[in-house]
mmCIF file of C-alpha atoms in Angstrom:
data_model
loop_
_atom_site.group_PDB
_atom_site.id
_atom_site.type_symbol
_atom_site.label_atom_id
_atom_site.label_comp_id
_atom_site.label_asym_id
_atom_site.label_seq_id
_atom_site.Cartn_x
_atom_site.Cartn_y
_atom_site.Cartn_z
ATOM 1 C CA GLU A 476 4.238 74.656 49.391
ATOM 2 C CA ASP A 477 1.797 77.161 47.579
ATOM 3 C CA LYS A 478 -1.580 77.281 49.006
ATOM 4 C CA VAL A 479 -5.031 79.313 48.240
ATOM 5 C CA VAL A 480 -8.159 79.042 50.566
ATOM 6 C CA GLN A 481 -10.730 80.438 49.011
ATOM 7 C CA SER A 482 -14.123 80.689 51.869
ATOM 8 C CA PRO A 483 -17.099 79.988 51.792
ATOM 9 C CA LEU A 484 -17.152 77.666 49.907
ATOM 10 C CA SER A 485 -20.864 77.672 48.479
ATOM 11 C CA LEU A 486 -23.751 80.146 49.184
ATOM 12 C CA VAL A 487 -27.133 80.945 48.070
ATOM 13 C CA VAL A 488 -28.293 84.558 48.929
ATOM 14 C CA HIS A 489 -31.415 85.942 47.343
ATOM 15 C CA GLU A 490 -31.507 88.746 44.372
ATOM 16 C CA GLY A 491 -30.510 92.320 45.636
ATOM 17 C CA ASP A 492 -28.089 91.220 48.416
ATOM 18 C CA THR A 493 -24.523 91.867 48.530
ATOM 19 C CA VAL A 494 -22.594 88.954 48.128
ATOM 20 C CA THR A 495 -18.415 88.925 49.507
ATOM 21 C CA LEU A 496 -16.117 85.924 48.481
ATOM 22 C CA ASN A 497 -12.234 85.429 50.531
ATOM 23 C CA CYS A 498 -9.475 84.149 48.461
ATOM 24 C CA SER A 499 -6.413 84.252 50.937
ATOM 25 C CA TYR A 500 -2.402 83.186 50.219
ATOM 26 C CA GLU A 501 0.929 81.283 50.643
ATOM 27 C CA VAL A 502 3.105 81.751 47.516
ATOM 28 C CA THR A 503 6.833 81.870 47.472
ATOM 29 C CA ASN A 504 7.040 84.562 44.951
ATOM 30 C CA PHE A 505 3.798 87.040 44.478
ATOM 31 C CA ARG A 506 3.182 88.216 41.734
ATOM 32 C CA SER A 507 -0.572 88.286 40.948
ATOM 33 C CA LEU A 508 -3.883 87.027 42.357
ATOM 34 C CA LEU A 509 -6.853 86.391 39.692
ATOM 35 C CA TRP A 510 -10.337 86.072 39.507
ATOM 36 C CA TYR A 511 -12.601 83.965 37.526
ATOM 37 C CA LYS A 512 -16.486 83.442 36.977
ATOM 38 C CA GLN A 513 -17.306 79.967 35.959
ATOM 39 C CA GLU A 514 -21.388 78.512 34.908
ATOM 40 C CA LYS A 515 -21.309 75.944 32.399
ATOM 41 C CA LYS A 516 -18.908 75.723 30.298
ATOM 42 C CA ALA A 517 -14.929 77.546 30.624
ATOM 43 C CA PRO A 518 -14.146 79.636 33.125
ATOM 44 C CA THR A 519 -13.979 83.772 32.043
ATOM 45 C CA PHE A 520 -11.486 86.191 33.133
ATOM 46 C CA LEU A 521 -12.697 88.654 35.493
ATOM 47 C CA PHE A 522 -9.593 90.426 37.769
ATOM 48 C CA MET A 523 -5.886 90.417 37.613
ATOM 49 C CA LEU A 524 -4.468 92.124 40.770
ATOM 50 C CA THR A 525 -1.025 92.591 41.385
ATOM 51 C CA SER A 526 -1.846 95.733 44.159
ATOM 52 C CA SER A 527 -2.476 96.392 46.906
ATOM 53 C CA GLY A 528 -5.868 98.583 48.227
ATOM 54 C CA ILE A 529 -6.125 99.466 44.082
ATOM 55 C CA GLU A 530 -10.229 98.610 43.558
ATOM 56 C CA LYS A 531 -10.774 97.471 40.580
ATOM 57 C CA LYS A 532 -14.030 97.781 39.591
ATOM 58 C CA SER A 533 -16.275 95.886 36.834
ATOM 59 C CA GLY A 534 -20.146 97.615 36.730
ATOM 60 C CA ARG A 535 -21.527 95.260 39.966
ATOM 61 C CA LEU A 536 -18.246 93.659 40.303
ATOM 62 C CA SER A 537 -14.959 94.171 42.178
ATOM 63 C CA SER A 538 -11.792 92.974 44.249
ATOM 64 C CA ILE A 539 -9.350 94.510 45.620
ATOM 65 C CA LEU A 540 -5.995 92.724 47.167
ATOM 66 C CA ASP A 541 -4.425 93.249 50.792
ATOM 67 C CA LYS A 542 -0.581 91.802 50.340
ATOM 68 C CA LYS A 543 0.008 92.283 54.056
ATOM 69 C CA GLU A 544 -2.512 90.521 54.772
ATOM 70 C CA LEU A 545 -2.246 88.065 51.634
ATOM 71 C CA SER A 546 -5.864 87.752 50.068
ATOM 72 C CA SER A 547 -8.245 89.257 48.285
ATOM 73 C CA ILE A 548 -11.838 89.774 48.853
ATOM 74 C CA LEU A 549 -14.051 89.443 45.597
ATOM 75 C CA ASN A 550 -17.707 92.000 46.228
ATOM 76 C CA ILE A 551 -20.389 91.227 43.898
ATOM 77 C CA THR A 552 -23.204 94.118 44.696
ATOM 78 C CA ALA A 553 -27.499 94.321 43.540
ATOM 79 C CA THR A 554 -27.008 90.312 42.093
ATOM 80 C CA GLN A 555 -28.727 89.604 40.144
ATOM 81 C CA THR A 556 -29.760 84.913 39.144
ATOM 82 C CA GLY A 557 -27.000 85.875 36.717
ATOM 83 C CA ASP A 558 -23.963 85.842 39.533
ATOM 84 C CA SER A 559 -24.867 83.213 40.724
ATOM 85 C CA ALA A 560 -21.144 80.296 39.160
ATOM 86 C CA ILE A 561 -18.816 79.073 40.997
ATOM 87 C CA TYR A 562 -16.436 81.754 41.832
ATOM 88 C CA LEU A 563 -12.915 81.186 41.040
ATOM 89 C CA CYS A 564 -9.389 82.458 43.034
ATOM 90 C CA ALA A 565 -6.193 81.497 41.896
ATOM 91 C CA VAL A 566 -2.148 82.953 41.857
ATOM 92 C CA PRO A 567 0.583 82.502 39.633
ATOM 93 C CA THR A 568 3.065 80.172 40.377
ATOM 94 C CA ASP A 569 5.413 80.398 38.107
ATOM 95 C CA SER A 570 6.525 82.703 35.635
ATOM 96 C CA TRP A 571 4.948 81.114 32.617
ATOM 97 C CA GLY A 572 1.606 81.257 33.941
ATOM 98 C CA LYS A 573 0.864 77.557 36.140
ATOM 99 C CA LEU A 574 -1.685 78.560 38.059
ATOM 100 C CA GLN A 575 -2.618 77.696 42.343
ATOM 101 C CA PHE A 576 -6.231 77.314 42.457
ATOM 102 C CA GLY A 577 -8.473 78.257 45.271
ATOM 103 C CA ALA A 578 -11.476 75.212 45.811
ATOM 104 C CA GLY A 579 -13.901 78.154 44.609
ATOM 105 C CA THR A 580 -16.719 79.674 46.400
ATOM 106 C CA GLN A 581 -20.280 78.459 44.732
ATOM 107 C CA VAL A 582 -22.912 81.552 44.353
ATOM 108 C CA VAL A 583 -26.850 80.703 43.805
ATOM 109 C CA VAL A 584 -28.443 83.461 42.913
ATOM 110 C CA THR A 585 -32.661 82.732 43.747
ATOM 111 C CA PRO A 586 -35.514 84.975 42.868
ATOM 112 C CA ASP B 966 -11.623 85.683 18.383
ATOM 113 C CA VAL B 967 -8.651 83.768 19.772
ATOM 114 C CA LYS B 968 -9.902 80.541 21.174
ATOM 115 C CA VAL B 969 -9.369 76.532 22.880
ATOM 116 C CA THR B 970 -11.311 74.678 21.336
ATOM 117 C CA GLN B 971 -10.998 70.729 23.710
ATOM 118 C CA SER B 972 -12.295 68.043 21.521
ATOM 119 C CA SER B 973 -15.692 66.759 23.015
ATOM 120 C CA ARG B 974 -17.684 68.466 25.160
ATOM 121 C CA TYR B 975 -18.941 64.947 27.040
ATOM 122 C CA LEU B 976 -17.262 61.541 26.823
ATOM 123 C CA VAL B 977 -18.175 58.416 28.001
ATOM 124 C CA LYS B 978 -15.451 55.865 28.685
ATOM 125 C CA ARG B 979 -14.743 52.208 29.891
ATOM 126 C CA THR B 980 -12.693 50.863 33.051
ATOM 127 C CA GLY B 981 -9.694 49.943 31.517
ATOM 128 C CA GLU B 982 -9.969 51.776 28.071
ATOM 129 C CA LYS B 983 -6.774 53.877 26.735
ATOM 130 C CA VAL B 984 -8.416 57.827 26.538
ATOM 131 C CA PHE B 985 -7.567 60.914 24.541
ATOM 132 C CA LEU B 986 -8.454 64.694 25.267
ATOM 133 C CA GLU B 987 -7.146 66.587 23.014
ATOM 134 C CA CYS B 988 -6.376 70.413 22.631
ATOM 135 C CA VAL B 989 -6.011 72.837 20.266
ATOM 136 C CA GLN B 990 -4.945 75.958 20.820
ATOM 137 C CA ASP B 991 -4.992 79.218 17.620
ATOM 138 C CA MET B 992 -2.829 81.901 19.654
ATOM 139 C CA ASP B 993 -0.124 80.732 19.011
ATOM 140 C CA HIS B 994 1.294 80.862 23.111
ATOM 141 C CA GLU B 995 4.231 78.215 23.874
ATOM 142 C CA ASN B 996 2.031 77.398 27.316
ATOM 143 C CA MET B 997 -0.187 74.795 28.058
ATOM 144 C CA PHE B 998 -1.677 73.263 30.591
ATOM 145 C CA TRP B 999 -4.622 70.283 31.703
ATOM 146 C CA TYR B 1000 -6.449 70.613 34.316
ATOM 147 C CA ARG B 1001 -9.060 68.267 36.342
ATOM 148 C CA GLN B 1002 -11.982 70.238 38.094
ATOM 149 C CA ASP B 1003 -13.194 68.300 41.483
ATOM 150 C CA PRO B 1004 -16.096 69.561 43.458
ATOM 151 C CA GLY B 1005 -14.874 70.937 47.120
ATOM 152 C CA LEU B 1006 -11.179 70.476 45.155
ATOM 153 C CA GLY B 1007 -11.375 73.153 43.003
ATOM 154 C CA LEU B 1008 -8.682 72.524 39.063
ATOM 155 C CA ARG B 1009 -5.845 70.926 40.064
ATOM 156 C CA LEU B 1010 -2.838 71.123 37.481
ATOM 157 C CA ILE B 1011 -2.225 67.194 36.127
ATOM 158 C CA TYR B 1012 0.728 67.929 33.141
ATOM 159 C CA PHE B 1013 1.757 71.379 31.457
ATOM 160 C CA SER B 1014 4.490 71.850 28.082
ATOM 161 C CA TYR B 1015 6.228 74.798 28.045
ATOM 162 C CA ASP B 1016 7.055 74.340 24.453
ATOM 163 C CA VAL B 1017 6.720 71.741 21.847
ATOM 164 C CA LYS B 1018 8.007 68.257 22.764
ATOM 165 C CA MET B 1019 8.861 69.399 26.487
ATOM 166 C CA LYS B 1020 6.104 68.203 28.991
ATOM 167 C CA GLU B 1021 6.410 68.844 33.114
ATOM 168 C CA LYS B 1022 4.361 67.564 36.088
ATOM 169 C CA GLY B 1023 2.317 68.658 37.878
ATOM 170 C CA ASP B 1024 0.076 68.699 40.917
ATOM 171 C CA ILE B 1025 -1.818 65.022 39.867
ATOM 172 C CA PRO B 1026 0.170 63.390 37.165
ATOM 173 C CA GLU B 1027 -0.326 59.594 37.870
ATOM 174 C CA GLY B 1028 -2.439 57.552 35.388
ATOM 175 C CA TYR B 1029 -2.144 60.771 33.313
ATOM 176 C CA SER B 1030 1.046 61.211 30.297
ATOM 177 C CA VAL B 1031 0.244 64.063 27.283
ATOM 178 C CA SER B 1032 1.350 64.417 24.132
ATOM 179 C CA ARG B 1033 2.722 67.772 22.653
ATOM 180 C CA GLU B 1034 3.944 67.051 19.483
ATOM 181 C CA LYS B 1035 2.330 70.615 17.500
ATOM 182 C CA LYS B 1036 3.040 73.593 19.415
ATOM 183 C CA GLU B 1037 -0.923 74.147 18.718
ATOM 184 C CA ARG B 1038 -2.133 70.955 20.463
ATOM 185 C CA PHE B 1039 -1.380 69.093 23.616
ATOM 186 C CA SER B 1040 -3.657 66.106 24.511
ATOM 187 C CA LEU B 1041 -4.062 64.177 27.538
ATOM 188 C CA ILE B 1042 -3.848 60.412 27.645
ATOM 189 C CA LEU B 1043 -5.523 58.381 30.591
ATOM 190 C CA GLU B 1044 -3.437 55.010 29.660
ATOM 191 C CA SER B 1045 -5.990 53.424 31.831
ATOM 192 C CA ALA B 1046 -8.448 54.823 32.775
ATOM 193 C CA SER B 1047 -10.452 53.955 35.921
ATOM 194 C CA THR B 1048 -13.802 54.971 37.684
ATOM 195 C CA ASN B 1049 -11.848 57.628 40.103
ATOM 196 C CA GLN B 1050 -10.488 59.751 36.940
ATOM 197 C CA THR B 1051 -14.157 60.943 35.916
ATOM 198 C CA SER B 1052 -13.518 64.184 36.283
ATOM 199 C CA MET B 1053 -14.348 67.913 34.076
ATOM 200 C CA TYR B 1054 -11.129 68.608 32.527
ATOM 201 C CA LEU B 1055 -10.078 71.472 31.034
ATOM 202 C CA CYS B 1056 -6.849 72.540 29.130
ATOM 203 C CA ALA B 1057 -4.935 75.943 28.730
ATOM 204 C CA SER B 1058 -3.452 78.552 27.202
ATOM 205 C CA SER B 1059 -1.288 81.773 28.563
ATOM 206 C CA THR B 1060 1.540 83.218 26.752
ATOM 207 C CA GLY B 1061 1.860 83.784 30.546
ATOM 208 C CA LEU B 1062 0.069 87.164 30.845
ATOM 209 C CA GLY B 1063 -3.525 85.854 30.531
ATOM 210 C CA TYR B 1064 -5.012 82.387 30.062
ATOM 211 C CA THR B 1065 -7.411 81.001 28.341
ATOM 212 C CA PHE B 1066 -9.695 78.278 28.962
ATOM 213 C CA GLY B 1067 -11.176 75.785 26.952
ATOM 214 C CA SER B 1068 -14.766 74.267 27.387
ATOM 215 C CA GLY B 1069 -14.247 71.474 28.897
ATOM 216 C CA THR B 1070 -14.403 67.776 28.869
ATOM 217 C CA ARG B 1071 -16.852 66.260 31.108
ATOM 218 C CA LEU B 1072 -15.563 62.288 31.040
ATOM 219 C CA THR B 1073 -17.308 59.744 32.712
ATOM 220 C CA VAL B 1074 -15.789 56.570 33.592
ATOM 221 C CA VAL B 1075 -18.157 53.500 34.161
#
């Protein structure tokens, strides 16, 4: 059975802190790993990772995949209150786009 | 700008009612999905569709059905709403490479 596990489930940090979110997976045919950010509405796409060891960056957010460890991390540096959200990790389980999601990590950034 | 539109942002229904959640996409995507999202459980797949009139059960299909009569529209039906179906419902469409989500419908069954 395909499985995606995220940790921690929630955390509270102060503005300016650095946050590291973890995602581990067990899937039959691994293709890629996706990160999404969800505020009040629809999840919005952050990163798609396919190759091990190659960091993807977007502003203060970065992510890297470790296929040997079957895991990925999402880093947020110099956090701001606007980073408060649920961060979702997901892995496609077939070639048509069906996704297995983790439970998400709720991040709260306090001023 | 590509869009997935869910007809209602918030709904309150009574136990036993038949409930329709509508989702329309304008991207000509073949694949459409319905998920429910609950705290601590993430998004769980209810049903999906790879083509018109085609449907497949996801991980938690019990108590739900779907309809896809046209490519752009994928409807989720709660045959007889129950309180344990109170949740956030998210629709998505995909080409297989990228997902676009709707804004979600927060359904409360009383």
